[in-house]
Short mmCIF file of C-alpha atoms and ligand atoms in Angstrom, two decimals:
data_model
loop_
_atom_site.label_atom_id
_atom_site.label_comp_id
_atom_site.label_asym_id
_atom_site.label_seq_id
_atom_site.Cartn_x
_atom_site.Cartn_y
_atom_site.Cartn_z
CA UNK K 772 37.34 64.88 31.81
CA UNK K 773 39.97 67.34 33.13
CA UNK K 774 41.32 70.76 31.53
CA UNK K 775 44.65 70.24 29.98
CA UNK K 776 47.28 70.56 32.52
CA UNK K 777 50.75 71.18 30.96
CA UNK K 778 52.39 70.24 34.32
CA UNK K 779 50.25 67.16 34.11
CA UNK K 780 52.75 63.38 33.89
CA UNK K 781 50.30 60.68 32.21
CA UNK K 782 52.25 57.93 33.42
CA UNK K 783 50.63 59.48 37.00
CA UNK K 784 46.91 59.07 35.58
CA UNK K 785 46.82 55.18 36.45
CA UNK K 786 44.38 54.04 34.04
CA UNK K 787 47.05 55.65 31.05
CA UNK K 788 49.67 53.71 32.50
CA UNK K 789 51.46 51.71 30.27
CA UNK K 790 50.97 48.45 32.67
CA UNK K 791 47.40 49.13 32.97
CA UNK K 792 46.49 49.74 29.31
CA UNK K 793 48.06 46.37 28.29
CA UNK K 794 46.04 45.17 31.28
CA UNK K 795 42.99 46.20 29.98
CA UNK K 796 43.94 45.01 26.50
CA UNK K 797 44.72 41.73 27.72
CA UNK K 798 41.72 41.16 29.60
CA UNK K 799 39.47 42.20 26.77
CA UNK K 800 41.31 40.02 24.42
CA UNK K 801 40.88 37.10 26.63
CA UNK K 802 37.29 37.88 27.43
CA UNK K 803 36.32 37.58 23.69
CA UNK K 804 38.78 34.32 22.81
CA UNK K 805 36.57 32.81 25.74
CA UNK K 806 32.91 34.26 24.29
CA UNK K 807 31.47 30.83 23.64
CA UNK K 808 28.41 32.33 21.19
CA UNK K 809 27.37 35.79 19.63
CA UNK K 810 25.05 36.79 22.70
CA UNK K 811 28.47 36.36 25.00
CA UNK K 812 30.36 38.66 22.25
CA UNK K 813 28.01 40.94 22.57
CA UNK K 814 27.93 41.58 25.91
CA UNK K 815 31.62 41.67 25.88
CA UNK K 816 32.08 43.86 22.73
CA UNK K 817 29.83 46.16 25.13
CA UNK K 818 31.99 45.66 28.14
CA UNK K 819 35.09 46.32 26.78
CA UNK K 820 34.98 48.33 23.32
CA UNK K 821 32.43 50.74 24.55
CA UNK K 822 31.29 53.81 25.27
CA UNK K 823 32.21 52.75 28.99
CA UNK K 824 34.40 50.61 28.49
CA UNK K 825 37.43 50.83 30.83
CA UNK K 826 39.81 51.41 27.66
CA UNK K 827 37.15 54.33 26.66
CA UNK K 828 36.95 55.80 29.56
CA UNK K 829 41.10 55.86 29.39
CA UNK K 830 41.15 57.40 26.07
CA UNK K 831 39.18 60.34 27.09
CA UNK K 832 41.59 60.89 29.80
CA UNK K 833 44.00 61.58 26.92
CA UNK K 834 42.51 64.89 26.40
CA UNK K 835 43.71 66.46 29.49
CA UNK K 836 47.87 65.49 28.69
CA UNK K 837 50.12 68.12 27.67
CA UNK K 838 50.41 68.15 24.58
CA UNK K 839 53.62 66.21 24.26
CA UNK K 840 52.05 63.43 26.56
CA UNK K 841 49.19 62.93 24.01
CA UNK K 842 50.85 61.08 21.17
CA UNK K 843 52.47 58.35 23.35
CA UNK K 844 48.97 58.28 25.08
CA UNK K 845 46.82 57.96 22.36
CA UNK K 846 48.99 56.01 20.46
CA UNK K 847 49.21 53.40 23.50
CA UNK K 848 45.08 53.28 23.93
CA UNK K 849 44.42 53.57 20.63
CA UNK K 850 46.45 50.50 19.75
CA UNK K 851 44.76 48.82 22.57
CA UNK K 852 41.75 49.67 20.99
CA UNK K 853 42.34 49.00 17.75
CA UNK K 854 43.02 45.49 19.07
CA UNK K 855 39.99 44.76 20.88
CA UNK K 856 38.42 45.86 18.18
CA UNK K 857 39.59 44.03 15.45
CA UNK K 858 39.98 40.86 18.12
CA UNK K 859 35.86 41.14 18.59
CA UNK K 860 35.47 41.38 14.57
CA UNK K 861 37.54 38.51 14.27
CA UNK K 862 35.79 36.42 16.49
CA UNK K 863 32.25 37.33 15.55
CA UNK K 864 32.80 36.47 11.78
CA UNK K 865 34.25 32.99 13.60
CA UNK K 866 31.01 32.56 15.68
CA UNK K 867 28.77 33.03 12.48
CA UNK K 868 30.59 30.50 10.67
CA UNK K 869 30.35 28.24 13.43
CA UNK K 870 26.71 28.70 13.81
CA UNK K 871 25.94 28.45 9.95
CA UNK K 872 27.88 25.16 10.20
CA UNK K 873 25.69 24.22 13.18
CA UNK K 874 22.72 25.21 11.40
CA UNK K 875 23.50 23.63 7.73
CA UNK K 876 23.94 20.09 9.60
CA UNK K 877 20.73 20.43 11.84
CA UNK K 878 19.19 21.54 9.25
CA UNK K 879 20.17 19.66 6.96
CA UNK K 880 17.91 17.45 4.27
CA UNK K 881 18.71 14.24 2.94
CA UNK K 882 17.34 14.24 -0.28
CA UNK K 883 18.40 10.68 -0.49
CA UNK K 884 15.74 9.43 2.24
CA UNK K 885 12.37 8.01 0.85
CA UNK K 886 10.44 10.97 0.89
CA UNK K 887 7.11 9.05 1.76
CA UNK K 888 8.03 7.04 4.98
CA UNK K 889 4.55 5.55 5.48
CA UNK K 890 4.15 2.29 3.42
CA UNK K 891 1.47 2.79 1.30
CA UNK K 892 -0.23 -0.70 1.50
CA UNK K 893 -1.82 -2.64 -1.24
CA UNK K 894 -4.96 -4.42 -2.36
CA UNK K 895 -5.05 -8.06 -1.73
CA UNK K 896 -4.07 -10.20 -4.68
CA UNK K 897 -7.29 -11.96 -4.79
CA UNK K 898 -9.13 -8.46 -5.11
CA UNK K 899 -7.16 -7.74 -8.21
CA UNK K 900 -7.34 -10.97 -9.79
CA UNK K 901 -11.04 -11.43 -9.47
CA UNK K 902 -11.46 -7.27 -11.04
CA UNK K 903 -8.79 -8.86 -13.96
CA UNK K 904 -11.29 -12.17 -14.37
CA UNK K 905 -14.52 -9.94 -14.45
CA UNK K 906 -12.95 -7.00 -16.60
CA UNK K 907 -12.25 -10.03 -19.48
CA UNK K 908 -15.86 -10.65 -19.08
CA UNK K 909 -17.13 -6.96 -19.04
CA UNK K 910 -15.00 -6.53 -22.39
CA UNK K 911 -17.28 -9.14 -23.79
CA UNK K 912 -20.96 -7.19 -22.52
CA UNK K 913 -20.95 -9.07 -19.58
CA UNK K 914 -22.31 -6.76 -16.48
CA UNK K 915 -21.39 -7.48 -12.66
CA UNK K 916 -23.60 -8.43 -10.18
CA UNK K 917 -23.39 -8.80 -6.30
CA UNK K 918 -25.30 -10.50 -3.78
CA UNK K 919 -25.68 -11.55 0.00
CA UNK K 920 -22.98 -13.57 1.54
CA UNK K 921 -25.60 -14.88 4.81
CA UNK K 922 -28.21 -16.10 1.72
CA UNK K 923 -31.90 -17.65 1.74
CA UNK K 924 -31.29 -21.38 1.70
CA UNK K 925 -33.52 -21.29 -1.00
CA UNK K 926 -31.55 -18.87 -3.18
CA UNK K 927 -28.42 -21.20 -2.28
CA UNK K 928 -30.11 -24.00 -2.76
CA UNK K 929 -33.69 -24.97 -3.67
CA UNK K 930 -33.59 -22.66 -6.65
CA UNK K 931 -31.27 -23.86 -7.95
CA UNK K 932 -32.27 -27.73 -8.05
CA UNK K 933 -30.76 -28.89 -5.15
CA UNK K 934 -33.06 -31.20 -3.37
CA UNK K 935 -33.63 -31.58 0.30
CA UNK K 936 -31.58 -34.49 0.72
CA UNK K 937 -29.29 -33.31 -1.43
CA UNK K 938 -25.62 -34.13 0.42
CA UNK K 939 -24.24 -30.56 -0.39
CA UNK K 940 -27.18 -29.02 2.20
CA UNK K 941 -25.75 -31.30 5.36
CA UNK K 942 -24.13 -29.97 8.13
CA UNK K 943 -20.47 -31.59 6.40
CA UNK K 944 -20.16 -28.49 3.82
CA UNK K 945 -22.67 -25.69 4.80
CA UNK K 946 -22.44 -23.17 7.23
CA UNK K 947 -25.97 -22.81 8.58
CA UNK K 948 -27.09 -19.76 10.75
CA UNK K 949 -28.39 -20.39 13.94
CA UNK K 950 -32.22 -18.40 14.24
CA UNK K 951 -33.47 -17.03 17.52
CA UNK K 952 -33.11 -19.87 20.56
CA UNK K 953 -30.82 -22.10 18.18
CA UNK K 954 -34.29 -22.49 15.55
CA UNK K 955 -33.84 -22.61 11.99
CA UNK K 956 -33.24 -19.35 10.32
CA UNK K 957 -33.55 -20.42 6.73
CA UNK K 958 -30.08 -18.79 6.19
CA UNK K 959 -26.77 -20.15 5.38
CA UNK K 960 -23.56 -18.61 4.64
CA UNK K 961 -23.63 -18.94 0.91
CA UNK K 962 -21.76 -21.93 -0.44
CA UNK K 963 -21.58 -20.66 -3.87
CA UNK K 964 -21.68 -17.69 -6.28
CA UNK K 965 -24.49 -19.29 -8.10
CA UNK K 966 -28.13 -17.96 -6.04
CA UNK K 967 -26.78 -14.72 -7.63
CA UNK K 968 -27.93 -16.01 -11.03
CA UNK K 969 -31.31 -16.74 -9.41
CA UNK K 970 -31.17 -13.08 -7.74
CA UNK K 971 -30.01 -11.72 -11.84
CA UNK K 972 -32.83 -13.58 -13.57
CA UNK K 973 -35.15 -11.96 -10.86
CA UNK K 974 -33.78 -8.54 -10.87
CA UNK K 975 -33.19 -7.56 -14.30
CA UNK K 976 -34.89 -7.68 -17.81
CA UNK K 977 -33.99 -10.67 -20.32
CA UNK K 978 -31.60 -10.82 -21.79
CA UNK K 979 -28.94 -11.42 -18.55
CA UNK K 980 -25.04 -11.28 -19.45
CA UNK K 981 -23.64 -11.30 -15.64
CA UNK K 982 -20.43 -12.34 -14.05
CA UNK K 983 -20.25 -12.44 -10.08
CA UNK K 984 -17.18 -11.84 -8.31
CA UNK K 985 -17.86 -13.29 -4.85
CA UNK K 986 -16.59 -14.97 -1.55
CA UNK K 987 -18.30 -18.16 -0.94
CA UNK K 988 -17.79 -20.21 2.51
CA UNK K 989 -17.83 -24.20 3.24
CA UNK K 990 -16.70 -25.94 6.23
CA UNK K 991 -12.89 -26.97 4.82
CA UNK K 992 -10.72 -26.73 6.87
CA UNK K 993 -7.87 -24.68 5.94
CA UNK K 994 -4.89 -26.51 4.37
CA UNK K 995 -2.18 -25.99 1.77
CA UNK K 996 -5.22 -26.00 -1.37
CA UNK K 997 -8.64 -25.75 0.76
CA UNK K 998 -10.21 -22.61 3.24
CA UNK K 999 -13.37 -22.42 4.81
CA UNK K 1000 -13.76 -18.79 2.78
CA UNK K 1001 -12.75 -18.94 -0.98
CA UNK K 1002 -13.76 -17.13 -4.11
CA UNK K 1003 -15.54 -17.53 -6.97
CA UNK K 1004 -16.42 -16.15 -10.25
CA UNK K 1005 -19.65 -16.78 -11.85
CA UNK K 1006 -20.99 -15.98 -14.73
CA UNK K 1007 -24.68 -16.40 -16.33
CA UNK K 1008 -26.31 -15.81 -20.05
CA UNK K 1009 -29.78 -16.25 -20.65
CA UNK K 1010 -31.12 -15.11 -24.01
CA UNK K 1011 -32.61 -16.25 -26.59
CA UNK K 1012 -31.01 -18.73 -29.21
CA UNK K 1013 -27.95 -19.48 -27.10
CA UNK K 1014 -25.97 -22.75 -27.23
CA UNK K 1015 -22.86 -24.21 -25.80
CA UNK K 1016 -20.65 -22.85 -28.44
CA UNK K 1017 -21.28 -19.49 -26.62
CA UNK K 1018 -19.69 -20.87 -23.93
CA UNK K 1019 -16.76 -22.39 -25.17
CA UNK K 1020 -15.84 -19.13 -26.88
CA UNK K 1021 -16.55 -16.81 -23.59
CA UNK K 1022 -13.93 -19.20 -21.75
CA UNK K 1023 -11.88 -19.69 -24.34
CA UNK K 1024 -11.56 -15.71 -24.91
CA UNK K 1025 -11.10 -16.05 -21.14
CA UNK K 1026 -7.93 -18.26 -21.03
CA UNK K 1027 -6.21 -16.60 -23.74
CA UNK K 1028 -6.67 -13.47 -22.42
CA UNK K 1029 -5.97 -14.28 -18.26
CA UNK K 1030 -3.11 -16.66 -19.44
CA UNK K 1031 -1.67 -16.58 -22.92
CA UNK K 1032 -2.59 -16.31 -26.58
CA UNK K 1033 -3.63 -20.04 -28.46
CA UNK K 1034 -3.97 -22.12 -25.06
CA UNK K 1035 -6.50 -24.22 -26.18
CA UNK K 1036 -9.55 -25.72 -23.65
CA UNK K 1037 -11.89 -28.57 -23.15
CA UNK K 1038 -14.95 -29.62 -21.42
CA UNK K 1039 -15.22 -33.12 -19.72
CA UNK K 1040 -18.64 -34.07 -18.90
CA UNK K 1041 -19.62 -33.84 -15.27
CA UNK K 1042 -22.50 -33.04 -12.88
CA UNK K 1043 -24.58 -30.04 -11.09
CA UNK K 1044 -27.80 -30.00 -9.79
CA UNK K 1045 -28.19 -26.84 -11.63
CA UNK K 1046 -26.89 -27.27 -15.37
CA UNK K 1047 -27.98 -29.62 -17.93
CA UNK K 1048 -25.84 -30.91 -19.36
CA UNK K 1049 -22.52 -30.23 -17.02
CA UNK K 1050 -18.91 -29.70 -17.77
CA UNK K 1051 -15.51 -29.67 -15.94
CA UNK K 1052 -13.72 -26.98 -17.88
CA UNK K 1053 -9.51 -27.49 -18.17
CA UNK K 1054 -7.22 -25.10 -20.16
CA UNK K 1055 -3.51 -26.39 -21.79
CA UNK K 1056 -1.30 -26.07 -18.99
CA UNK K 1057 0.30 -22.32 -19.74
CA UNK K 1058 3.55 -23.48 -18.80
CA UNK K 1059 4.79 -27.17 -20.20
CA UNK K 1060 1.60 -26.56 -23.06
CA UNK K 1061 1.51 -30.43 -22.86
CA UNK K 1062 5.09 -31.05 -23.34
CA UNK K 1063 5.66 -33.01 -20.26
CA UNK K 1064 2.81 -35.76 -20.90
CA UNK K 1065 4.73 -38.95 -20.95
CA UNK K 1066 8.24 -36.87 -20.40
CA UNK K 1067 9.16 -38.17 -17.35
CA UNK K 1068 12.46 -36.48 -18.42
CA UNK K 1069 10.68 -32.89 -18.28
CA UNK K 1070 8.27 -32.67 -15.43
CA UNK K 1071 5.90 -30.08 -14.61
CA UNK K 1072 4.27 -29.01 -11.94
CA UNK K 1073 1.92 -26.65 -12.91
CA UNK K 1074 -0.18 -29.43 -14.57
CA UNK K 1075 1.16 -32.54 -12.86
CA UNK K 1076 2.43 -33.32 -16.40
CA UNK K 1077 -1.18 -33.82 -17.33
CA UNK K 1078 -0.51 -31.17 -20.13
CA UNK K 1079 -4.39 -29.61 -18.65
CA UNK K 1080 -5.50 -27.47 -15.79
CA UNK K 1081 -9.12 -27.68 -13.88
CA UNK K 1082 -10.27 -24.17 -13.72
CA UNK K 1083 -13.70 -24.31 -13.38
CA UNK K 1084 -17.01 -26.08 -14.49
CA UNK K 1085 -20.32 -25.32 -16.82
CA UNK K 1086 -23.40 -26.41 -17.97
CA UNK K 1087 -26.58 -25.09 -19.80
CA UNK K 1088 -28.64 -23.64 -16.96
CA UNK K 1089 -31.16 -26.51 -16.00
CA UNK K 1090 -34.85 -25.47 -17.20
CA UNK K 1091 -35.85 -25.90 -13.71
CA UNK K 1092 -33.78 -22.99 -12.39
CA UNK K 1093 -34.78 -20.57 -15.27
CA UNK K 1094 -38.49 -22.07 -14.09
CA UNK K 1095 -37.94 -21.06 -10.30
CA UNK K 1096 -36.50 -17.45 -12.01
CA UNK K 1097 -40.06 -16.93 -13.86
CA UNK K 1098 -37.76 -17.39 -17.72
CA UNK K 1099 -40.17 -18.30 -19.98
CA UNK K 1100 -37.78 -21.89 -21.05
CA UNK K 1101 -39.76 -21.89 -24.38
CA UNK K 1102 -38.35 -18.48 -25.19
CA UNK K 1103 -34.95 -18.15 -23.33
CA UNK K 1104 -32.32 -20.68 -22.66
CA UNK K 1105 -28.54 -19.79 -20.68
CA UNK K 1106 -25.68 -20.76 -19.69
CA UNK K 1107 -23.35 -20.85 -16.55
CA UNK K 1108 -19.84 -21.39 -15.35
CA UNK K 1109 -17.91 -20.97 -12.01
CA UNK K 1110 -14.31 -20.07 -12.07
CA UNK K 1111 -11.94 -19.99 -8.82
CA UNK K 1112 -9.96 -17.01 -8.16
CA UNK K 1113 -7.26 -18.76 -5.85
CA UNK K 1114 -6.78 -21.05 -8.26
CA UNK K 1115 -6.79 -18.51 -10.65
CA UNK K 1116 -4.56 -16.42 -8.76
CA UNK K 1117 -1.96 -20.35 -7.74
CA UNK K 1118 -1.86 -20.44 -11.61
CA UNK K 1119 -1.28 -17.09 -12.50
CA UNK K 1120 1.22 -15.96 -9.81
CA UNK K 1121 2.89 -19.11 -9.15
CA UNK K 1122 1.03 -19.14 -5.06
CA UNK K 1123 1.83 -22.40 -3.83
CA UNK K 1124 -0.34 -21.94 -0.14
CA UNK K 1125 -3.48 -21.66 0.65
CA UNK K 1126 -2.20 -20.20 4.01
CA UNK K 1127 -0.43 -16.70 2.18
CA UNK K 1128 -3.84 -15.80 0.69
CA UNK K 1129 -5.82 -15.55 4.04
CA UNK K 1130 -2.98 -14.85 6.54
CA UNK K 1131 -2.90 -11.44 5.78
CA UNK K 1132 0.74 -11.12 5.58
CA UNK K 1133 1.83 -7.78 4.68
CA UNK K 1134 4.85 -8.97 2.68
CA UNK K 1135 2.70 -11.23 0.46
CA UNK K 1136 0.42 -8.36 -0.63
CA UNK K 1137 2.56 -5.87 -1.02
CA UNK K 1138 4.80 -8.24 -3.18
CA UNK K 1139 1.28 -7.69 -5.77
CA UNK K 1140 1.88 -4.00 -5.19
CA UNK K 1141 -0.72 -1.72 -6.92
CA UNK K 1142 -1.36 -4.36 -9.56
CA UNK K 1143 -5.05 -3.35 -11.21
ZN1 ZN U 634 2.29 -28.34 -17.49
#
């Protein structure tokens, strides 16, 4: 900075010329129209508003005018000034709203998304309809039991009164395992829930309420109603003093309670190795309740317009299997039944295929959801 010089002409200092004070005005205005973000402003705002900027620099150059010099002087840079100034305040509150805009849409949450994008899967329908057959049965005392899918021939089998040359042991329905070398292993894959009421009478103290949730396996192949793999529920009483009216009131508390209130049900006389007597038991079809027998004009299909539904079969446990479970048959006498789940499940849920229930289609489960 000079010492005031009364002789001194400002429009001789260059950088206090009027042409070169709008110069520097305009080329700080354009410098912070064409700052792109608030870094670039800053360095600009730096650059040209301050301490050595070229306009400050000027406007201490003021200070050595005479004194009637100094107003048009100051008045010129200081405008200037004032511009820039107010030009960098204008465009930094114009690059912060830009960048909260920028910010609110990259940022942004759409509360309207599913929040939990993983689907969360479901049990299979057979799992939940076999827990809903055996809960009916717990609510009654019954207990559940378990046992081995590969099973002792004799569990599967012998115990349970089925002779050697009985035709349910050839190769046609049984899945034998193959011992060391291709021998005999004396194991099958188990063709039925029912060695678990030899393993029950075995296992636990008289009296035995059981029911046996289980997959069984034959060699079916697998069509629209059959698969080498199915399931079954079985159940089992022995105690003392029981009859077959037992039994007709566990499945008919069953049936009213799996598929409607007053549904009545019957037992047709049949055959198993391992009950004596034997029973086919049918229900009242839940849906035409006998209303389409002889109504050719009202068919059903649940039922085949037979007004009844198979659903499983019973007997009074044959002495000879209590025998081969060490039951004293003077003392104790029992009962059994088997009930299929995928039928249990065609009937309840209106499953037409075989094929759905083992495919393992996602879109057939999950239509079951979280059903318990
Ligand atoms: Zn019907």
């Amino acid at each position: 900075m000079s010492a005031p010089n009364n002789s001194y002409d400002p429009v001789e200092v260059s950088a206090l010329h009027p042409d070169e004070v709008e110069r520097m005005r305009t080329e700080a205005l354009d410098a912070i129209a064409k700052a792109a973000g608030l870094e670039e402003l800053k360095e600009v705002r730096i650059a040209h508003a301050g301490d050595r900027s070229p306009l400050a620099l000027a406007n201490r150059e003021i200070g050595a005018l005479p004194p009637a010099a100094k107003a048009e002087a100051g008045k010129r840079v200081g405008g200037a000034r004032r511009a820039v100034s107010e030009a960098v305040k204008a465009r930094q509150s114009q690059l912060e709203d830009e960048r909260d805009a920028r910010v609110l849409v990259e940022e942004a949450v759409d509360v309207t998304l599913p929040f939990d994008r993983i689907p969360r899967g479901a049990r299979h329908p057979l799992t939940t309809v076999a827990e809903r057959m055996a809960d009916i049965f717990v609510g009654m005392g019954f207990e559940v039991a378990e046992g081995p899918e590969v099973e002792a021939e004799w569990y599967n089998f012998d115990a349970l009164n089925f002779l050697p040359d009985h035709p349910a042991r050839t190769m046609q329905d049984t899945f034998f395992v193959a011992g060391p070398d291709g021998a005999e292993s004396g194991l099958v894959l188990r063709t039925h829930t029912s060695p678990v009421q030899v393993r029950s009478m075995l296992d636990r103290e008289l009296p035995v309420y059981v029911v046996v949730p289980g997959r069984t396996f034959r060699t079916d192949e697998l069509d629209a109603t059959h698969s080498p793999v199915f399931h079954q529920l079985e159940g089992l009483v022995v105690d003392e003093g029981i009859t077959l009216a037992h039994l007709r009131g566990a499945i008919q508390v069953f049936v009213e309670r799996m598929f409607g209130e007053g549904l009545r049900t019957r037992m047709r006389p049949s055959y198993f190795p391992f009950t004596e007597p034997s029973a086919e038991v049918d229900m009242e079809c839940f849906v035409c309740r006998g209303a389409s027998v002889g109504n050719p004009d009202a068919p059903c299909r649940t039922c085949s317009s037979e007004g009844w539904i198979e659903i499983g079969g019973c007997g009074v446990v044959n002495p000879r299997v209590l025998t081969a479970a060490g039951v004293d048959t003077e003392r104790y006498s029992g009962w059994a039944f088997g009930l299929g789940i995928e039928r249990t499940l065609m009937f309840a849920h209106g499953v037409k295929d075989m094929h759905d229930m083992v495919e393992g289609d996602i879109r057939f489960t999950a239509a079951f959801g979280m059903e318990m």
